Amino acid sequence: MAATEKKSAAPASKRNATLSVDSKTVEFPMYDGTEGPSVIDISKLYSDTGYFTFDPGFMSTASCESKITFIDGDKGILRYRGYDIDVLAEKSDFLEVSYLLLNGELPNAQESKEHIRKIKNHTMVHEQLHFLYRGFPRASHPMAVMAGAAASLAAFYHDSLDVNDPAQRELSAYRLIAKMPTLAAMAFKYSIGMPFIYPQNEMNFSENFLHMMFATPCEKYTVNPVLARAMDRILTLHADHEQNASTSTVRLAGSSGANPFACMSAGIASLWGPAHGGANEAVINMLREIGDVSKIPDFIKKVKDKSSGIKLMGFGHRVYKNYDPRAKVLRQTLEEVLGELGKIDEPLLKIAIELERIALSDEYFVERKLYPNVDFYSGIIYRAMGIPSKMFTVLFAVARTAGWIAQWKEMMEDPKNKIGRPRQLYLGAQQRSFIPLEKR
Ligand code: SDX
């Protein structure tokens, strides 16, 4: 930490929590947030008592201070920098939201113009990256390509690797937000044996993304403005989500001083999992497996039978114990897109709507507070747009890059930032003598 940087003021502690253990009483300061649960600062627990806390999955653990995103899972609230997600989805756009996440305020006209100019200045990737793509089998899962491509940006952009230089941190943020759609579209084109399409900077962010995904060198391709607007709204909805698994992965990777490109690659790896960002692809596979509305009761029976290991993908959430506010907006967007494309009779939609109706009235799901989450409808929209299911989580990563890099920047600007290094409850073997091979 540079000597000139002052320590940020810890939140004021107005009261303490008391812990009595082994006939010892220890006090821990408590801090109140501007919203949401207060916290008990247990950072001195080990030094004061010799004990660790134990919280697998971090169900009751706040890992950091943040001013970026607030979620109230019981009320189904999601806000970026204080603005409700449904309002941003309706009145803002993804690039403006990326500015808001990074800087804490909505941009004025001049700031917006400058932000867009900076992003457009970085939409292309180094031409050598084409050779990296050619090293992958065409049938590679695009998330494998994205994890590699994101990390490989560190091999090209040496002038934005110094994580202690604010100007280089900002430059890497712009490069990542601008280049992720290009890398994503390249992964899609490569998987279908089509040539890469270069960014077109006269287009807006989502038009350009759909153009790179679906245009060919052979003829003019006009992006449907309804689909571009729907895509932009979907990207806004997925941009950030507090300290979810992939964002926590980015923060933990960044806490060691790793460069931002490597940290994004770590986030992509975590997002890939079916319990997290991979759920949108798993939802489509589930709907296809159900196949028909008449098969839903049997499927629900399997889900309730724990031994089946089958989950209702797109349902449930660690934080939301109410309807995910993003799912509500996606449901409206879905009907807009299917209407525009004349696909309102999409069979998977019928299954999804009936599955939702049954789940929302079935005691098993109601008592466990399992509601549709952001992944339940997004896949049906993408599929209607002609995007293959293997690309769904890639689109999630394109959007979440804005949140990941904003959270990474916030952590790097925190003078109290230190390497994350959790401890454990050790249940392994105690000390024992080595047995030579001939005696085993
Ligand atoms: C995302 O964290 C974020 O913010 C993530 C995200 C973001 O924007 O970054 O919102 C994006 O990842 C959304 C979640 C997408 N994942 C899925 O849709 C996969 C299906 N969902 C489940 O895997 C699950 O709901 C989780 C992982 C999302 C949350 O799991 P938790 O909080 O660990 O809950 P749990 O596993 O302890 O479940 C509580 C109970 C259990 O039953 P009991 O043991 O109490 O009898 O609910 C059951 C679970 O078996 N349960 C489900 C279920 N989810 C939980 N049962 C059937 N189907 C499900 N989907």
Coordinates of C-alpha atoms and ligand atoms in Angstrom, one line a residue:
M1 CA 0.0 0.0 0.0
A2 CA 1.5 3.4 -1.0
A3 CA 2.5 5.4 2.1
T4 CA 0.5 8.4 0.9
E5 CA -2.8 6.4 0.9
K6 CA -4.6 7.1 4.1
K7 CA -6.4 4.2 6.0
S8 CA -10.1 4.3 5.2
A9 CA -12.2 5.0 8.2
A10 CA -13.7 1.7 9.6
P11 CA -17.4 1.9 10.0
A12 CA -18.3 3.5 13.4
S13 CA -19.0 0.8 16.0
K14 CA -21.8 1.9 18.4
R15 CA -22.1 -1.4 20.3
N16 CA -20.3 -4.7 21.0
A17 CA -21.2 -8.3 20.8
T18 CA -20.1 -10.5 23.7
L19 CA -18.9 -14.0 23.4
S20 CA -18.4 -16.3 26.5
V21 CA -16.2 -19.3 25.8
D22 CA -14.1 -21.4 28.1
S23 CA -15.1 -19.1 31.1
K24 CA -13.7 -16.2 29.1
T25 CA -15.8 -13.2 27.9
V26 CA -14.6 -11.4 24.8
E27 CA -16.2 -8.3 23.2
F28 CA -16.3 -7.8 19.5
P29 CA -17.3 -4.5 17.8
M30 CA -20.4 -4.4 15.7
Y31 CA -20.9 -2.2 12.6
D32 CA -24.1 -1.0 10.9
G33 CA -24.4 -0.7 7.1
T34 CA -26.5 1.9 5.3
E35 CA -28.8 -1.0 4.5
G36 CA -29.1 -4.7 5.4
P37 CA -27.8 -6.8 8.3
S38 CA -25.2 -5.3 10.7
V39 CA -22.0 -7.2 11.2
I40 CA -19.9 -8.5 14.1
D41 CA -16.2 -7.9 13.5
I42 CA -14.6 -11.2 14.6
S43 CA -11.2 -10.5 13.1
K44 CA -9.6 -10.7 16.6
L45 CA -11.5 -13.9 17.5
Y46 CA -8.5 -16.2 16.9
S47 CA -6.0 -14.0 18.6
D48 CA -8.3 -13.4 21.6
T49 CA -9.7 -17.0 22.0
G50 CA -7.6 -19.4 19.9
Y51 CA -10.8 -20.3 18.0
F52 CA -11.8 -19.9 14.4
T53 CA -15.4 -19.4 13.2
F54 CA -16.8 -22.2 11.1
D55 CA -19.1 -21.2 8.2
P56 CA -18.9 -23.5 5.2
G57 CA -20.5 -21.8 2.2
F58 CA -20.2 -18.5 4.0
M59 CA -23.9 -18.5 4.9
S60 CA -23.4 -16.0 7.7
T61 CA -20.1 -14.3 6.7
A62 CA -19.6 -10.8 5.2
S63 CA -16.3 -11.0 3.4
C64 CA -15.8 -7.3 2.7
E65 CA -17.3 -3.8 2.9
S66 CA -18.8 -2.7 -0.4
K67 CA -20.9 0.2 -1.8
I68 CA -21.7 -1.3 -5.1
T69 CA -24.8 -3.7 -4.9
F70 CA -27.4 -4.2 -2.3
I71 CA -29.7 -7.3 -2.2
D72 CA -32.6 -7.9 0.2
G73 CA -33.4 -11.6 -0.4
D74 CA -36.6 -11.6 1.7
K75 CA -38.0 -8.6 0.0
G76 CA -36.7 -9.5 -3.5
I77 CA -34.7 -6.2 -3.7
L78 CA -31.7 -5.7 -6.0
R79 CA -30.1 -2.2 -6.3
Y80 CA -26.9 -1.1 -8.1
R81 CA -25.5 1.9 -6.2
G82 CA -28.9 2.5 -4.8
Y83 CA -30.9 2.3 -8.0
D84 CA -33.6 -0.5 -8.3
I85 CA -32.7 -3.1 -10.9
D86 CA -36.1 -2.9 -12.7
V87 CA -35.7 0.9 -13.0
L88 CA -32.2 0.6 -14.5
A89 CA -33.4 -2.2 -16.8
E90 CA -36.2 0.1 -18.1
K91 CA -34.5 3.5 -18.1
S92 CA -30.8 2.9 -18.4
D93 CA -28.5 0.8 -20.6
F94 CA -25.6 -1.6 -20.0
L95 CA -22.8 0.8 -20.7
E96 CA -24.3 3.5 -18.5
V97 CA -24.8 0.8 -15.8
S98 CA -21.1 -0.2 -16.2
Y99 CA -20.2 3.4 -15.5
L100 CA -22.5 3.5 -12.5
L101 CA -20.9 0.3 -11.1
L102 CA -17.4 1.5 -11.6
N103 CA -17.8 5.1 -10.5
G104 CA -20.7 5.1 -8.0
E105 CA -22.9 7.7 -9.9
L106 CA -24.9 7.8 -13.1
P107 CA -22.8 9.8 -15.7
N108 CA -23.8 13.2 -17.0
A109 CA -23.9 13.8 -20.8
Q110 CA -20.1 14.5 -21.0
E111 CA -19.1 11.6 -18.8
S112 CA -21.4 9.3 -20.7
K113 CA -19.9 10.4 -24.1
E114 CA -16.3 9.9 -22.7
H115 CA -17.2 6.5 -21.2
I116 CA -18.6 5.3 -24.5
R117 CA -15.7 6.7 -26.5
K118 CA -13.2 4.8 -24.2
I119 CA -15.1 1.5 -24.5
K120 CA -15.3 1.8 -28.3
N121 CA -11.6 2.5 -28.4
H122 CA -10.9 -1.0 -27.0
T123 CA -13.4 -3.3 -28.7
M124 CA -10.8 -5.0 -30.9
V125 CA -8.5 -7.7 -29.6
H126 CA -4.9 -8.3 -30.6
E127 CA -4.8 -10.1 -34.0
Q128 CA -2.5 -12.8 -32.5
L129 CA -5.4 -13.9 -30.3
H130 CA -6.9 -15.5 -33.4
F131 CA -4.1 -18.0 -33.2
L132 CA -5.0 -18.8 -29.6
Y133 CA -8.5 -19.6 -30.7
R134 CA -7.2 -21.9 -33.4
G135 CA -5.5 -24.0 -30.8
F136 CA -8.8 -25.1 -29.4
P137 CA -10.9 -28.0 -30.8
R138 CA -13.9 -26.5 -32.6
A139 CA -16.2 -28.5 -30.3
S140 CA -14.6 -26.9 -27.1
H141 CA -17.1 -25.5 -24.6
P142 CA -17.0 -21.8 -25.2
M143 CA -16.5 -21.2 -21.5
A144 CA -13.2 -23.1 -21.7
V145 CA -12.2 -20.7 -24.6
M146 CA -13.3 -17.7 -22.6
A147 CA -11.3 -18.6 -19.5
G148 CA -8.2 -19.0 -21.6
A149 CA -8.8 -16.0 -23.7
A150 CA -9.5 -13.7 -20.8
A151 CA -6.3 -14.7 -19.0
S152 CA -4.3 -14.4 -22.2
L153 CA -5.1 -10.7 -22.4
A154 CA -2.4 -10.3 -19.8
A155 CA 0.1 -11.5 -22.4
F156 CA -0.8 -8.7 -24.7
Y157 CA -1.6 -5.7 -22.6
H158 CA 1.5 -5.1 -20.5
D159 CA 0.6 -1.4 -20.0
S160 CA -2.4 -2.3 -17.8
L161 CA -0.9 -4.9 -15.5
D162 CA 0.3 -2.8 -12.6
V163 CA -2.5 -3.2 -10.1
N164 CA -1.1 -0.4 -7.9
D165 CA -1.4 2.2 -10.6
P166 CA -4.9 3.7 -10.7
A167 CA -4.6 4.7 -14.4
Q168 CA -3.6 1.1 -15.3
R169 CA -6.5 -0.2 -13.2
E170 CA -8.9 2.0 -15.1
L171 CA -7.4 1.1 -18.5
S172 CA -7.7 -2.7 -17.7
A173 CA -11.4 -2.1 -16.7
Y174 CA -12.2 -0.5 -20.0
R175 CA -10.3 -3.1 -22.0
L176 CA -12.2 -5.9 -20.2
I177 CA -15.7 -4.4 -20.6
A178 CA -15.0 -3.6 -24.2
K179 CA -13.3 -6.9 -25.2
M180 CA -15.4 -9.5 -23.5
P181 CA -18.2 -9.3 -26.1
T182 CA -15.6 -9.6 -28.9
L183 CA -14.0 -12.6 -27.3
A184 CA -17.5 -14.1 -26.7
A185 CA -18.6 -13.6 -30.3
M186 CA -15.3 -15.0 -31.5
A187 CA -15.8 -18.2 -29.4
F188 CA -19.2 -18.6 -31.0
K189 CA -18.0 -18.1 -34.5
Y190 CA -15.1 -20.4 -34.0
S191 CA -17.4 -23.2 -32.7
I192 CA -19.4 -23.1 -35.9
G193 CA -16.5 -22.8 -38.3
M194 CA -17.4 -19.2 -39.3
P195 CA -15.0 -16.3 -39.7
F196 CA -14.6 -13.8 -36.9
I197 CA -16.6 -10.5 -37.4
Y198 CA -14.8 -7.4 -36.3
P199 CA -16.5 -4.9 -33.9
Q200 CA -18.4 -2.0 -35.6
N201 CA -17.9 1.1 -33.5
E202 CA -20.7 3.0 -35.0
M203 CA -23.1 0.5 -33.3
N204 CA -24.1 0.6 -29.6
F205 CA -22.8 -2.1 -27.3
S206 CA -25.5 -4.7 -27.7
E207 CA -26.1 -4.1 -31.4
N208 CA -22.4 -4.6 -32.0
F209 CA -22.4 -7.8 -29.9
L210 CA -25.3 -9.3 -31.9
H211 CA -23.7 -8.1 -35.1
M212 CA -20.4 -9.9 -34.2
M213 CA -22.4 -13.0 -33.3
F214 CA -24.6 -13.2 -36.4
A215 CA -23.2 -11.2 -39.2
T216 CA -21.1 -12.8 -42.0
P217 CA -18.5 -11.2 -44.4
C218 CA -20.8 -12.1 -47.3
E219 CA -23.7 -9.8 -46.8
K220 CA -25.0 -6.8 -44.8
Y221 CA -26.5 -7.9 -41.5
T222 CA -29.1 -5.6 -39.8
V223 CA -29.6 -6.2 -36.1
N224 CA -33.2 -6.3 -35.0
P225 CA -33.5 -3.2 -32.6
V226 CA -36.0 -5.1 -30.4
L227 CA -33.5 -7.9 -29.9
A228 CA -30.7 -5.5 -29.3
R229 CA -32.7 -3.7 -26.6
A230 CA -33.7 -7.0 -25.1
M231 CA -30.0 -8.2 -25.1
D232 CA -28.9 -4.9 -23.5
R233 CA -31.6 -5.3 -20.8
I234 CA -30.4 -8.9 -20.1
L235 CA -26.8 -7.7 -19.8
T236 CA -27.9 -5.0 -17.3
L237 CA -29.8 -7.5 -15.2
H238 CA -26.7 -9.8 -15.0
A239 CA -24.1 -7.0 -14.5
D240 CA -23.5 -7.4 -10.7
H241 CA -24.9 -9.3 -7.7
E242 CA -23.0 -8.5 -4.5
Q243 CA -20.5 -11.2 -3.3
N244 CA -21.7 -14.2 -5.3
A245 CA -19.4 -17.2 -5.9
S246 CA -17.7 -15.8 -9.0
T247 CA -17.3 -12.2 -7.6
S248 CA -15.9 -13.7 -4.4
T249 CA -13.5 -15.7 -6.6
V250 CA -12.4 -12.5 -8.4
R251 CA -11.8 -10.7 -5.1
L252 CA -9.9 -13.6 -3.6
A253 CA -7.7 -13.9 -6.7
G254 CA -7.2 -10.1 -6.8
S255 CA -6.3 -10.0 -3.1
S256 CA -3.0 -11.7 -3.9
G257 CA -2.2 -8.9 -6.4
A258 CA -2.9 -11.0 -9.5
N259 CA -3.6 -8.9 -12.6
P260 CA -7.2 -8.1 -13.5
F261 CA -7.2 -10.3 -16.6
A262 CA -6.2 -13.4 -14.6
C263 CA -8.9 -12.4 -12.0
M264 CA -11.6 -12.3 -14.7
S265 CA -10.5 -15.7 -15.9
A266 CA -10.9 -17.0 -12.3
G267 CA -14.4 -15.5 -12.2
I268 CA -15.3 -17.1 -15.5
A269 CA -14.2 -20.5 -14.1
S270 CA -16.4 -20.1 -11.1
L271 CA -19.4 -18.8 -13.0
W272 CA -19.2 -21.9 -15.3
G273 CA -20.6 -24.2 -12.5
P274 CA -24.2 -25.4 -12.9
A275 CA -25.0 -24.2 -9.4
H276 CA -24.1 -20.7 -10.4
G277 CA -23.9 -19.1 -13.9
G278 CA -24.1 -22.5 -15.6
A279 CA -27.7 -22.9 -14.5
N280 CA -29.1 -21.1 -17.5
E281 CA -27.7 -23.8 -19.8
A282 CA -28.9 -26.4 -17.3
V283 CA -32.4 -25.0 -17.4
I284 CA -32.7 -25.4 -21.1
N285 CA -31.4 -29.0 -20.9
M286 CA -33.9 -29.6 -18.1
L287 CA -36.8 -28.3 -20.1
R288 CA -35.8 -30.3 -23.1
E289 CA -35.5 -33.4 -20.9
I290 CA -39.0 -32.9 -19.6
G291 CA -40.1 -32.6 -23.2
D292 CA -43.8 -32.0 -22.6
V293 CA -46.1 -30.4 -20.1
S294 CA -47.6 -33.8 -19.3
K295 CA -44.3 -35.0 -18.0
I296 CA -43.9 -32.3 -15.4
P297 CA -45.6 -34.2 -12.5
D298 CA -43.2 -37.1 -12.9
F299 CA -40.2 -34.7 -13.1
I300 CA -41.3 -32.9 -9.9
K301 CA -41.6 -36.3 -8.1
K302 CA -37.9 -37.0 -9.0
V303 CA -36.8 -33.5 -7.8
K304 CA -38.5 -34.2 -4.5
D305 CA -36.8 -37.5 -4.2
K306 CA -33.3 -36.4 -2.9
S307 CA -31.8 -39.7 -3.9
S308 CA -32.4 -38.7 -7.6
G309 CA -29.9 -35.8 -7.2
I310 CA -32.1 -33.9 -9.6
K311 CA -32.7 -30.2 -8.9
L312 CA -35.2 -27.8 -10.4
M313 CA -32.6 -25.7 -12.3
G314 CA -33.3 -22.0 -12.4
F315 CA -35.0 -22.2 -9.0
G316 CA -33.7 -21.4 -5.6
H317 CA -31.1 -18.9 -4.4
R318 CA -28.7 -18.5 -1.5
V319 CA -30.0 -15.0 -0.9
Y320 CA -33.4 -14.6 -2.5
K321 CA -36.1 -16.3 -0.5
N322 CA -38.6 -14.5 -2.7
Y323 CA -39.0 -14.0 -6.4
D324 CA -35.6 -12.9 -8.0
P325 CA -36.4 -9.3 -9.2
R326 CA -34.4 -10.1 -12.3
A327 CA -36.6 -13.0 -13.2
K328 CA -39.6 -10.8 -13.2
V329 CA -38.0 -8.4 -15.8
L330 CA -36.8 -11.4 -17.8
R331 CA -40.3 -12.9 -17.9
Q332 CA -41.5 -9.6 -19.5
T333 CA -38.5 -9.5 -21.9
L334 CA -39.2 -13.1 -22.9
E335 CA -42.7 -12.3 -24.0
E336 CA -41.4 -9.2 -26.0
V337 CA -38.7 -11.3 -27.8
L338 CA -41.0 -14.3 -28.6
G339 CA -43.7 -11.9 -29.8
E340 CA -41.2 -10.0 -32.0
L341 CA -39.9 -13.3 -33.5
G342 CA -43.4 -14.9 -33.8
K343 CA -42.3 -17.7 -31.5
I344 CA -44.9 -17.0 -28.7
D345 CA -45.9 -20.7 -29.0
E346 CA -42.3 -21.9 -28.2
P347 CA -42.9 -25.3 -26.6
L348 CA -40.2 -24.8 -24.0
L349 CA -41.9 -21.6 -22.8
K350 CA -45.1 -23.6 -22.2
I351 CA -43.2 -26.1 -20.1
A352 CA -41.4 -23.4 -18.2
I353 CA -44.6 -21.5 -17.4
E354 CA -46.4 -24.7 -16.3
L355 CA -43.3 -25.8 -14.3
E356 CA -43.2 -22.4 -12.6
R357 CA -47.0 -22.5 -11.8
I358 CA -46.7 -26.0 -10.2
A359 CA -43.5 -25.2 -8.3
L360 CA -45.0 -21.9 -6.9
S361 CA -48.0 -23.8 -5.5
D362 CA -46.2 -27.0 -4.4
E363 CA -45.6 -27.1 -0.6
Y364 CA -42.1 -28.7 -1.1
F365 CA -40.9 -25.7 -3.0
V366 CA -42.9 -23.1 -1.0
E367 CA -41.6 -24.3 2.4
R368 CA -38.0 -24.2 1.0
K369 CA -38.7 -20.7 -0.5
L370 CA -37.6 -21.9 -4.0
Y371 CA -38.6 -19.2 -6.5
P372 CA -37.4 -18.7 -10.1
N373 CA -34.1 -17.0 -10.3
V374 CA -32.3 -15.0 -13.0
D375 CA -31.4 -18.2 -14.9
F376 CA -34.9 -19.6 -15.3
Y377 CA -36.0 -17.5 -18.3
S378 CA -32.8 -16.1 -19.8
G379 CA -32.0 -19.3 -21.6
I380 CA -35.4 -19.4 -23.4
I381 CA -34.8 -15.8 -24.6
Y382 CA -31.3 -16.6 -25.9
R383 CA -32.5 -19.8 -27.6
A384 CA -35.3 -17.7 -29.4
M385 CA -32.6 -15.3 -30.5
G386 CA -30.7 -18.3 -32.1
I387 CA -27.9 -18.5 -29.4
P388 CA -26.9 -22.1 -28.7
S389 CA -27.2 -23.2 -25.0
K390 CA -23.4 -23.6 -24.7
M391 CA -23.1 -19.8 -25.1
F392 CA -25.6 -18.9 -22.4
T393 CA -23.0 -18.7 -19.6
V394 CA -20.6 -16.9 -21.9
L395 CA -23.2 -14.1 -22.2
F396 CA -23.6 -14.1 -18.4
A397 CA -19.8 -13.6 -18.2
V398 CA -19.9 -10.8 -20.7
A399 CA -22.4 -8.9 -18.5
R400 CA -20.8 -9.9 -15.1
T401 CA -17.4 -8.6 -16.2
A402 CA -18.8 -5.1 -15.5
G403 CA -19.6 -6.2 -11.9
W404 CA -16.4 -8.2 -11.4
I405 CA -14.1 -5.4 -12.5
A406 CA -16.0 -2.8 -10.4
Q407 CA -15.8 -5.1 -7.3
W408 CA -12.1 -5.8 -8.1
K409 CA -11.4 -2.0 -8.4
E410 CA -13.3 -1.3 -5.1
M411 CA -11.1 -3.9 -3.4
M412 CA -7.9 -2.6 -4.9
E413 CA -8.8 1.0 -3.8
D414 CA -9.4 -0.2 -0.2
P415 CA -6.3 0.6 1.9
K416 CA -7.3 -2.2 4.3
N417 CA -7.2 -4.7 1.4
K418 CA -5.1 -7.8 2.3
I419 CA -4.6 -11.2 0.9
G420 CA -7.6 -13.5 1.6
R421 CA -6.5 -16.6 3.5
P422 CA -9.3 -18.6 5.2
R423 CA -8.4 -21.2 7.8
Q424 CA -10.1 -24.7 8.4
L425 CA -11.4 -27.3 10.9
Y426 CA -8.7 -30.0 10.5
L427 CA -10.1 -33.6 10.6
G428 CA -7.2 -35.4 9.1
A429 CA -4.6 -37.8 10.6
Q430 CA -2.6 -36.7 13.6
Q431 CA 1.2 -37.1 13.6
R432 CA 2.3 -40.6 12.6
S433 CA 5.6 -42.3 11.6
F434 CA 6.5 -43.0 8.0
I435 CA 6.3 -46.7 6.9
P436 CA 8.8 -47.8 4.3
L437 CA 7.3 -49.3 1.1
E438 CA 8.6 -52.8 1.9
K439 CA 6.7 -52.8 5.2
R440 CA 3.3 -51.5 3.9
Ligands
SDX1 C1 -27.0 -17.7 -9.8 O1 -25.2 -15.9 -5.5 C2 -25.7 -15.3 -6.5 O2 -26.0 -14.1 -6.4 C3 -25.8 -16.1 -7.8 C4 -26.5 -15.4 -8.9 C5 -25.7 -14.2 -9.4 O3 -26.3 -13.3 -10.1 O4 -24.5 -14.2 -9.3 O5 -27.8 -14.9 -8.5 C6 -26.6 -16.3 -10.2 O6 -26.1 -18.5 -9.6 C7 -28.4 -18.0 -9.5 C8 -28.6 -19.5 -9.0 C9 -28.6 -20.4 -10.2 N1 -28.5 -21.8 -9.8 C10 -29.5 -22.6 -10.0 O7 -30.6 -22.3 -10.5 C11 -29.3 -24.1 -9.7 C12 -30.4 -24.7 -8.9 N2 -30.4 -24.0 -7.6 C13 -29.8 -24.7 -6.5 O8 -28.6 -25.4 -6.8 C14 -29.7 -23.9 -5.2 O9 -30.9 -23.3 -5.1 C15 -28.6 -22.8 -5.1 C16 -27.2 -23.3 -5.2 C17 -28.8 -21.7 -6.0 C18 -28.7 -22.2 -3.6 O10 -28.5 -23.3 -2.8 P1 -28.4 -23.0 -1.2 O11 -28.6 -21.6 -0.8 O12 -27.1 -23.7 -0.8 O13 -29.6 -23.8 -0.7 P2 -29.6 -25.3 -0.2 O14 -28.8 -26.1 -1.2 O15 -29.1 -25.3 1.2 O16 -31.1 -25.7 -0.3 C19 -32.0 -25.5 0.7 C20 -33.0 -26.6 0.5 C21 -32.4 -28.0 0.4 O17 -33.4 -28.9 0.8 P3 -33.4 -29.5 2.3 O18 -32.0 -30.1 2.5 O19 -33.6 -28.3 3.2 O20 -34.5 -30.5 2.4 O21 -33.7 -26.4 -0.8 C22 -33.4 -27.5 -1.6 C23 -32.2 -28.2 -1.1 O22 -32.2 -29.6 -1.5 N3 -33.1 -26.9 -3.0 C24 -33.6 -27.3 -4.1 C25 -33.2 -26.4 -5.1 N4 -32.4 -25.5 -4.5 C26 -32.4 -25.8 -3.2 N5 -34.4 -28.4 -4.4 C27 -34.7 -28.6 -5.7 N6 -34.3 -27.7 -6.7 C28 -33.6 -26.7 -6.4 N7 -33.2 -25.8 -7.4

